[in-house]
Amino acid sequence: GGLVVSFGEMLIDFVPTTSGVSLAEAPGFLKAPGGAPANVAIAVARLGGKAAFVGKLGDDEFGHMLAGILKQNGVSGDGLSFDKGARTALAFVTLKSDGEREFMFYRNPSADMLLTPDELNLDLIRSAKVFHYGSISLIVEPCRSAHLKAMEEAKKAGALLSYDPNLRLPLWPSAEEAREQIMSIWDKAEVIKVSDNELEFLTGSTTIDDATAMSLWHSNLKLLLVTLGDHGCRYYTKDFKGSVDAFKVDAVDTTGAGDSFVGALLGKIVDDHSILEDESRLREALTFANACGAITTTKKGAIPALPTVSEALELIKKSSS
Ligand code: ADP
């Protein structure tokens, strides 16, 4: 199979043991490995695909723990760098009673922000069949330049570019800056996945309809996806559009559902880009991706909840009977 290379941040989420309380009131925290691009790489590998993660970690216990998690999950660490000075990023998560999450980040700067263009493993990046990234790596230099170079090199070598902006507003100096930077690389990506909230943020529209989604269309784009939580997803290509319903599950923690969804889809596309042009096969791949997203909500944390192929197929079978 072809290689999916995912670029960006990997960090530790500290998740309160009790939901619906403030950080100050939280009696304790569980450490959960996270960072959307790392989750996507692990999702691909868990489903039996080939994946690598490119990014920088602190040369500290947390950084080495995260590198170990990639390795245990079969994700290549050949693109990892370790910073001697800066720490691995941390995020403290508030679980609100409505299930929404808020993040307080410790990055001043963290190791991931210090990845330089010179540190990139270009051989690895050039061997990608799909190159996936977010927008957190665009926020500051030198990581921003490293991101742009990696994207450029992957593209030149023939990779399909996949983008999940993964908006984390508190990390940006302002909302305008976030919107501007996220859009600055918009027309490079051939596959883009946004959540309903991100669609609202990027378009400024409060109606989530086809016209709003299509206002984000660009001519290099092959597939635009809008994920809608327990309402499934919508898809747009230049020739067809539609939606695929979600699976009914008992959701306990939606962390990583979007990453699981993206990983599942990229794992299918990587060996056969023609899925993007064939609606029935695309719908099949999105059904699989929805199943993977759904399963990820049924367990706490992102990485521990990423499914195997048999778990996903079992949910699809159970739901159709
Ligand atoms: P993100 O994590 O990027 O916000 P979503 O929460 O929309 O993305 O989740 C991605 C996909 O995971 C959805 O399109 C859906 O298929 C699945 N999913 C998410 N939440 C649920 C849920 N509560 N029940 C069933 N499926 C879900």
Short mmCIF file of C-alpha atoms and ligand atoms in Angstrom, two decimals:
data_model
loop_
_atom_site.label_atom_id
_atom_site.label_comp_id
_atom_site.label_asym_id
_atom_site.label_seq_id
_atom_site.Cartn_x
_atom_site.Cartn_y
_atom_site.Cartn_z
CA GLY A 1 0.00 0.00 0.00
CA GLY A 2 0.95 3.66 -0.46
CA LEU A 3 2.28 5.83 2.34
CA VAL A 4 0.20 8.49 4.11
CA VAL A 5 2.45 11.15 5.64
CA SER A 6 0.81 13.38 8.23
CA PHE A 7 2.52 16.62 9.20
CA GLY A 8 2.07 18.79 12.30
CA GLU A 9 1.75 18.65 16.06
CA MET A 10 1.67 15.82 18.54
CA LEU A 11 1.09 16.70 22.16
CA ILE A 12 -0.38 15.53 25.44
CA ASP A 13 -3.94 16.38 26.38
CA PHE A 14 -4.62 16.47 30.11
CA VAL A 15 -8.25 15.44 30.37
CA PRO A 16 -10.11 16.00 33.67
CA THR A 17 -11.35 12.87 35.39
CA THR A 18 -14.66 14.69 36.03
CA SER A 19 -16.75 16.40 33.29
CA GLY A 20 -18.55 19.70 33.68
CA VAL A 21 -16.09 21.27 36.12
CA SER A 22 -13.59 24.11 35.63
CA LEU A 23 -9.87 23.40 35.43
CA ALA A 24 -9.51 24.81 38.93
CA GLU A 25 -12.16 22.44 40.28
CA ALA A 26 -10.93 19.35 38.40
CA PRO A 27 -9.80 16.78 40.96
CA GLY A 28 -7.31 15.19 38.58
CA PHE A 29 -6.29 14.69 34.98
CA LEU A 30 -5.56 11.75 32.74
CA LYS A 31 -2.82 12.13 30.16
CA ALA A 32 -4.00 11.38 26.65
CA PRO A 33 -1.72 11.54 23.60
CA GLY A 34 -3.19 13.87 20.99
CA GLY A 35 -2.58 16.30 18.17
CA ALA A 36 -4.83 15.88 15.15
CA PRO A 37 -2.13 15.07 12.55
CA ALA A 38 -0.64 12.39 14.82
CA ASN A 39 -4.11 10.93 15.42
CA VAL A 40 -4.69 10.73 11.66
CA ALA A 41 -1.39 8.85 11.13
CA ILE A 42 -2.29 6.38 13.88
CA ALA A 43 -5.83 5.98 12.51
CA VAL A 44 -4.39 4.99 9.11
CA ALA A 45 -1.98 2.48 10.69
CA ARG A 46 -4.64 1.00 13.03
CA LEU A 47 -6.70 0.27 9.92
CA GLY A 48 -3.78 -1.60 8.36
CA GLY A 49 -2.34 1.19 6.19
CA LYS A 50 1.18 2.61 5.95
CA ALA A 51 1.64 5.92 7.77
CA ALA A 52 4.36 8.28 8.94
CA PHE A 53 4.16 11.32 11.21
CA VAL A 54 6.41 14.34 10.63
CA GLY A 55 6.88 16.80 13.48
CA LYS A 56 8.98 17.81 16.46
CA LEU A 57 8.75 16.69 20.07
CA GLY A 58 10.57 17.77 23.21
CA ASP A 59 13.62 15.71 24.16
CA ASP A 60 11.80 15.00 27.42
CA GLU A 61 9.86 12.10 28.94
CA PHE A 62 6.61 13.17 27.30
CA GLY A 63 8.26 13.51 23.87
CA HIS A 64 9.78 10.04 24.11
CA MET A 65 6.50 8.64 25.38
CA LEU A 66 4.72 10.05 22.30
CA ALA A 67 7.39 8.68 19.96
CA GLY A 68 6.85 5.29 21.63
CA ILE A 69 3.10 5.51 21.01
CA LEU A 70 3.67 6.15 17.29
CA LYS A 71 6.01 3.16 17.15
CA GLN A 72 3.68 0.83 19.07
CA ASN A 73 0.95 1.73 16.60
CA GLY A 74 3.13 0.98 13.58
CA VAL A 75 3.55 4.63 12.48
CA SER A 76 6.98 5.47 11.09
CA GLY A 77 8.91 7.90 13.29
CA ASP A 78 11.50 8.55 10.55
CA GLY A 79 10.19 12.11 10.26
CA LEU A 80 10.48 12.95 13.97
CA SER A 81 12.87 15.53 15.40
CA PHE A 82 13.53 16.23 19.08
CA ASP A 83 14.23 19.69 20.49
CA LYS A 84 16.92 19.92 23.16
CA GLY A 85 15.54 23.11 24.67
CA ALA A 86 11.77 23.29 24.34
CA ARG A 87 9.23 20.99 25.94
CA THR A 88 6.61 18.78 24.34
CA ALA A 89 3.35 20.77 24.09
CA LEU A 90 0.62 20.21 26.69
CA ALA A 91 -3.07 21.05 26.54
CA PHE A 92 -5.43 21.07 29.51
CA VAL A 93 -8.94 20.21 28.38
CA THR A 94 -12.19 21.41 29.97
CA LEU A 95 -15.07 19.00 29.33
CA LYS A 96 -18.19 21.14 29.46
CA SER A 97 -21.53 19.63 30.43
CA ASP A 98 -22.83 19.95 26.82
CA GLY A 99 -19.97 17.71 25.64
CA GLU A 100 -18.01 20.58 24.05
CA ARG A 101 -14.34 20.92 24.85
CA GLU A 102 -12.11 23.89 25.58
CA PHE A 103 -8.34 23.82 25.46
CA MET A 104 -5.71 25.65 27.50
CA PHE A 105 -2.35 25.20 25.84
CA TYR A 106 1.19 25.25 27.26
CA ARG A 107 3.34 26.32 24.29
CA ASN A 108 5.80 29.11 24.98
CA PRO A 109 7.17 27.90 22.61
CA SER A 110 6.76 24.14 22.56
CA ALA A 111 9.02 21.83 20.55
CA ASP A 112 6.51 21.37 17.69
CA MET A 113 6.64 25.12 16.95
CA LEU A 114 10.42 24.96 16.49
CA LEU A 115 10.60 22.48 13.61
CA THR A 116 12.80 24.07 10.92
CA PRO A 117 12.74 23.47 7.14
CA ASP A 118 16.30 22.05 7.39
CA GLU A 119 15.17 19.34 9.78
CA LEU A 120 12.62 17.85 7.38
CA ASN A 121 13.20 14.29 6.22
CA LEU A 122 12.67 15.07 2.54
CA ASP A 123 13.13 11.48 1.37
CA LEU A 124 10.25 10.42 3.58
CA ILE A 125 8.06 13.36 2.54
CA ARG A 126 8.73 12.72 -1.15
CA SER A 127 7.68 9.10 -0.76
CA ALA A 128 4.16 10.11 0.38
CA LYS A 129 1.20 9.16 -1.79
CA VAL A 130 -1.02 11.32 0.42
CA PHE A 131 0.31 14.27 2.42
CA HIS A 132 -2.01 15.46 5.21
CA TYR A 133 -1.79 18.54 7.44
CA GLY A 134 -3.69 21.01 9.61
CA SER A 135 -3.30 24.70 10.34
CA ILE A 136 -1.76 24.78 13.83
CA SER A 137 1.66 24.35 12.23
CA LEU A 138 1.08 27.61 10.32
CA ILE A 139 0.76 29.80 13.41
CA VAL A 140 4.43 30.63 14.05
CA GLU A 141 7.87 30.41 12.50
CA PRO A 142 9.98 28.41 11.97
CA CYS A 143 7.33 25.67 11.87
CA ARG A 144 5.28 27.63 9.34
CA SER A 145 8.14 27.58 6.81
CA ALA A 146 8.75 23.91 7.49
CA HIS A 147 5.06 23.23 6.84
CA LEU A 148 5.08 25.15 3.54
CA LYS A 149 8.27 23.44 2.37
CA ALA A 150 7.02 19.95 3.29
CA MET A 151 3.76 20.61 1.44
CA GLU A 152 5.62 21.89 -1.61
CA GLU A 153 8.02 18.91 -1.70
CA ALA A 154 5.21 16.37 -1.26
CA LYS A 155 3.22 18.01 -4.04
CA LYS A 156 6.22 18.12 -6.41
CA ALA A 157 6.78 14.42 -5.79
CA GLY A 158 3.19 13.69 -6.78
CA ALA A 159 1.36 13.32 -3.45
CA LEU A 160 -2.31 14.14 -3.04
CA LEU A 161 -2.61 17.01 -0.53
CA SER A 162 -5.20 16.64 2.24
CA TYR A 163 -6.12 19.47 4.61
CA ASP A 164 -8.10 19.55 7.86
CA PRO A 165 -7.84 23.11 9.21
CA ASN A 166 -8.62 21.86 12.72
CA LEU A 167 -9.35 25.34 14.07
CA ARG A 168 -8.06 26.03 17.59
CA LEU A 169 -8.85 29.72 18.03
CA PRO A 170 -7.04 30.23 21.37
CA LEU A 171 -3.73 29.47 19.63
CA TRP A 172 -4.08 32.33 17.13
CA PRO A 173 -3.32 35.99 17.81
CA SER A 174 -6.79 36.90 16.48
CA ALA A 175 -9.73 35.37 14.62
CA GLU A 176 -8.89 37.44 11.51
CA GLU A 177 -5.33 36.09 11.52
CA ALA A 178 -6.64 32.53 11.90
CA ARG A 179 -9.03 32.93 8.98
CA GLU A 180 -6.42 34.59 6.79
CA GLN A 181 -3.71 32.00 7.46
CA ILE A 182 -6.05 29.02 7.16
CA MET A 183 -7.23 30.37 3.79
CA SER A 184 -3.68 31.20 2.63
CA ILE A 185 -3.05 27.53 1.75
CA TRP A 186 -6.68 26.73 0.86
CA ASP A 187 -6.24 26.40 -2.90
CA LYS A 188 -3.34 23.92 -2.66
CA ALA A 189 -5.35 21.07 -1.14
CA GLU A 190 -7.14 18.45 -3.22
CA VAL A 191 -9.07 17.00 -0.29
CA ILE A 192 -10.40 19.30 2.44
CA LYS A 193 -12.39 18.31 5.50
CA VAL A 194 -14.09 20.91 7.68
CA SER A 195 -16.51 20.55 10.57
CA ASP A 196 -19.79 22.47 10.59
CA ASN A 197 -18.26 24.95 13.09
CA GLU A 198 -15.25 25.53 10.87
CA LEU A 199 -17.50 26.05 7.86
CA GLU A 200 -19.33 28.78 9.79
CA PHE A 201 -16.10 30.36 10.96
CA LEU A 202 -14.44 30.36 7.54
CA THR A 203 -17.45 31.60 5.56
CA GLY A 204 -18.99 33.87 8.20
CA SER A 205 -22.34 32.29 7.35
CA THR A 206 -24.62 30.82 10.00
CA THR A 207 -26.54 28.66 7.49
CA ILE A 208 -24.81 25.37 6.82
CA ASP A 209 -26.13 24.58 3.36
CA ASP A 210 -24.70 23.52 0.00
CA ALA A 211 -24.20 27.12 -1.14
CA THR A 212 -22.18 27.91 1.99
CA ALA A 213 -20.00 24.83 1.48
CA MET A 214 -19.56 25.52 -2.23
CA SER A 215 -18.41 29.07 -1.49
CA LEU A 216 -15.21 27.35 -0.28
CA TRP A 217 -14.75 25.45 -3.55
CA HIS A 218 -11.59 26.01 -5.61
CA SER A 219 -10.46 24.63 -8.93
CA ASN A 220 -7.71 22.28 -7.60
CA LEU A 221 -10.12 20.70 -5.14
CA LYS A 222 -11.29 17.13 -5.78
CA LEU A 223 -13.30 16.54 -2.61
CA LEU A 224 -14.74 18.85 0.03
CA LEU A 225 -16.15 17.19 3.15
CA VAL A 226 -18.24 18.74 5.89
CA THR A 227 -18.54 16.61 9.03
CA LEU A 228 -21.66 17.03 11.13
CA GLY A 229 -21.09 14.88 14.24
CA ASP A 230 -24.06 12.55 14.78
CA HIS A 231 -25.56 13.83 11.50
CA GLY A 232 -22.79 12.21 9.46
CA CYS A 233 -21.09 14.06 6.63
CA ARG A 234 -21.69 15.89 3.37
CA TYR A 235 -19.46 15.57 0.33
CA TYR A 236 -18.90 17.83 -2.67
CA THR A 237 -16.96 17.13 -5.85
CA LYS A 238 -17.06 18.97 -9.16
CA ASP A 239 -19.51 16.41 -10.55
CA PHE A 240 -21.68 15.29 -7.65
CA LYS A 241 -22.64 16.01 -4.06
CA GLY A 242 -24.58 14.30 -1.29
CA SER A 243 -24.58 13.20 2.30
CA VAL A 244 -23.92 9.99 4.23
CA ASP A 245 -25.75 9.38 7.51
CA ALA A 246 -23.93 8.72 10.75
CA PHE A 247 -24.10 5.45 12.66
CA LYS A 248 -26.08 5.34 15.89
CA VAL A 249 -23.77 4.75 18.83
CA ASP A 250 -23.59 5.73 22.50
CA ALA A 251 -21.06 8.55 22.32
CA VAL A 252 -19.03 9.15 25.47
CA ASP A 253 -16.17 11.31 24.12
CA THR A 254 -16.04 12.73 20.59
CA THR A 255 -12.29 13.49 20.79
CA GLY A 256 -10.59 12.23 17.66
CA ALA A 257 -13.78 11.35 15.74
CA GLY A 258 -12.85 13.72 12.91
CA ASP A 259 -9.26 12.40 12.81
CA SER A 260 -10.51 8.82 12.73
CA PHE A 261 -12.88 9.77 9.89
CA VAL A 262 -10.05 11.42 7.92
CA GLY A 263 -7.61 8.57 8.55
CA ALA A 264 -10.16 6.01 7.37
CA LEU A 265 -10.87 7.95 4.19
CA LEU A 266 -7.20 8.64 3.37
CA GLY A 267 -6.39 4.97 3.93
CA LYS A 268 -8.87 4.15 1.14
CA ILE A 269 -7.85 6.97 -1.22
CA VAL A 270 -4.11 6.40 -0.90
CA ASP A 271 -4.18 3.26 -3.02
CA ASP A 272 -6.85 4.41 -5.41
CA HIS A 273 -7.34 8.11 -6.14
CA SER A 274 -10.14 7.23 -8.56
CA ILE A 275 -12.51 6.80 -5.58
CA LEU A 276 -12.73 10.61 -5.72
CA GLU A 277 -14.41 10.43 -9.12
CA ASP A 278 -16.78 7.54 -8.53
CA GLU A 279 -19.77 8.47 -6.39
CA SER A 280 -20.82 4.98 -5.34
CA ARG A 281 -17.29 4.04 -4.28
CA LEU A 282 -16.85 7.39 -2.56
CA ARG A 283 -20.08 6.81 -0.62
CA GLU A 284 -18.80 3.38 0.39
CA ALA A 285 -15.53 4.91 1.62
CA LEU A 286 -17.44 7.63 3.52
CA THR A 287 -19.70 5.01 5.11
CA PHE A 288 -16.56 3.30 6.35
CA ALA A 289 -15.14 6.65 7.53
CA ASN A 290 -18.40 7.47 9.37
CA ALA A 291 -18.27 4.07 11.08
CA CYS A 292 -14.68 4.75 12.19
CA GLY A 293 -15.66 8.21 13.49
CA ALA A 294 -18.64 6.75 15.35
CA ILE A 295 -16.58 4.03 17.04
CA THR A 296 -14.05 6.62 18.15
CA THR A 297 -16.77 8.44 20.13
CA THR A 298 -17.65 5.31 22.13
CA LYS A 299 -14.44 5.28 24.19
CA LYS A 300 -12.57 8.01 26.07
CA GLY A 301 -9.56 9.62 24.41
CA ALA A 302 -8.66 9.69 20.71
CA ILE A 303 -5.91 7.14 20.14
CA PRO A 304 -7.24 4.36 22.41
CA ALA A 305 -10.59 4.68 20.61
CA LEU A 306 -9.34 4.42 17.00
CA PRO A 307 -10.89 1.32 15.42
CA THR A 308 -9.52 -1.65 13.52
CA VAL A 309 -11.02 -2.67 10.16
CA SER A 310 -12.97 -5.54 11.72
CA GLU A 311 -14.55 -3.26 14.36
CA ALA A 312 -15.63 -0.83 11.63
CA LEU A 313 -17.02 -3.59 9.39
CA GLU A 314 -18.88 -5.08 12.34
CA LEU A 315 -20.63 -1.76 13.05
CA ILE A 316 -21.58 -1.40 9.37
CA LYS A 317 -22.95 -4.95 9.29
CA LYS A 318 -24.84 -4.57 12.57
CA SER A 319 -26.41 -1.29 11.43
CA SER A 320 -27.58 -2.61 8.07
CA SER A 321 -29.26 -5.70 9.52
P1 ADP B 1 -14.70 16.75 14.18
O1 ADP B 1 -14.10 15.83 15.23
O2 ADP B 1 -13.72 17.16 13.16
O3 ADP B 1 -15.53 17.86 14.75
P2 ADP B 1 -17.13 15.29 13.82
O4 ADP B 1 -17.34 15.41 15.29
O5 ADP B 1 -18.16 15.85 12.93
O6 ADP B 1 -15.72 15.84 13.38
O7 ADP B 1 -16.97 13.73 13.56
C1 ADP B 1 -16.49 13.17 12.38
C2 ADP B 1 -17.37 12.01 11.98
O8 ADP B 1 -17.45 11.06 13.05
C3 ADP B 1 -18.79 12.41 11.69
O9 ADP B 1 -18.92 12.79 10.34
C4 ADP B 1 -19.57 11.15 12.04
O10 ADP B 1 -19.59 10.24 10.97
C5 ADP B 1 -18.76 10.56 13.17
N1 ADP B 1 -19.33 10.98 14.47
C6 ADP B 1 -18.97 12.03 15.24
N2 ADP B 1 -19.74 12.14 16.34
C7 ADP B 1 -20.65 11.13 16.25
C8 ADP B 1 -21.74 10.67 17.09
N3 ADP B 1 -22.06 11.32 18.21
N4 ADP B 1 -22.43 9.59 16.68
C9 ADP B 1 -22.13 8.94 15.54
N5 ADP B 1 -21.12 9.31 14.72
C10 ADP B 1 -20.39 10.39 15.06
#
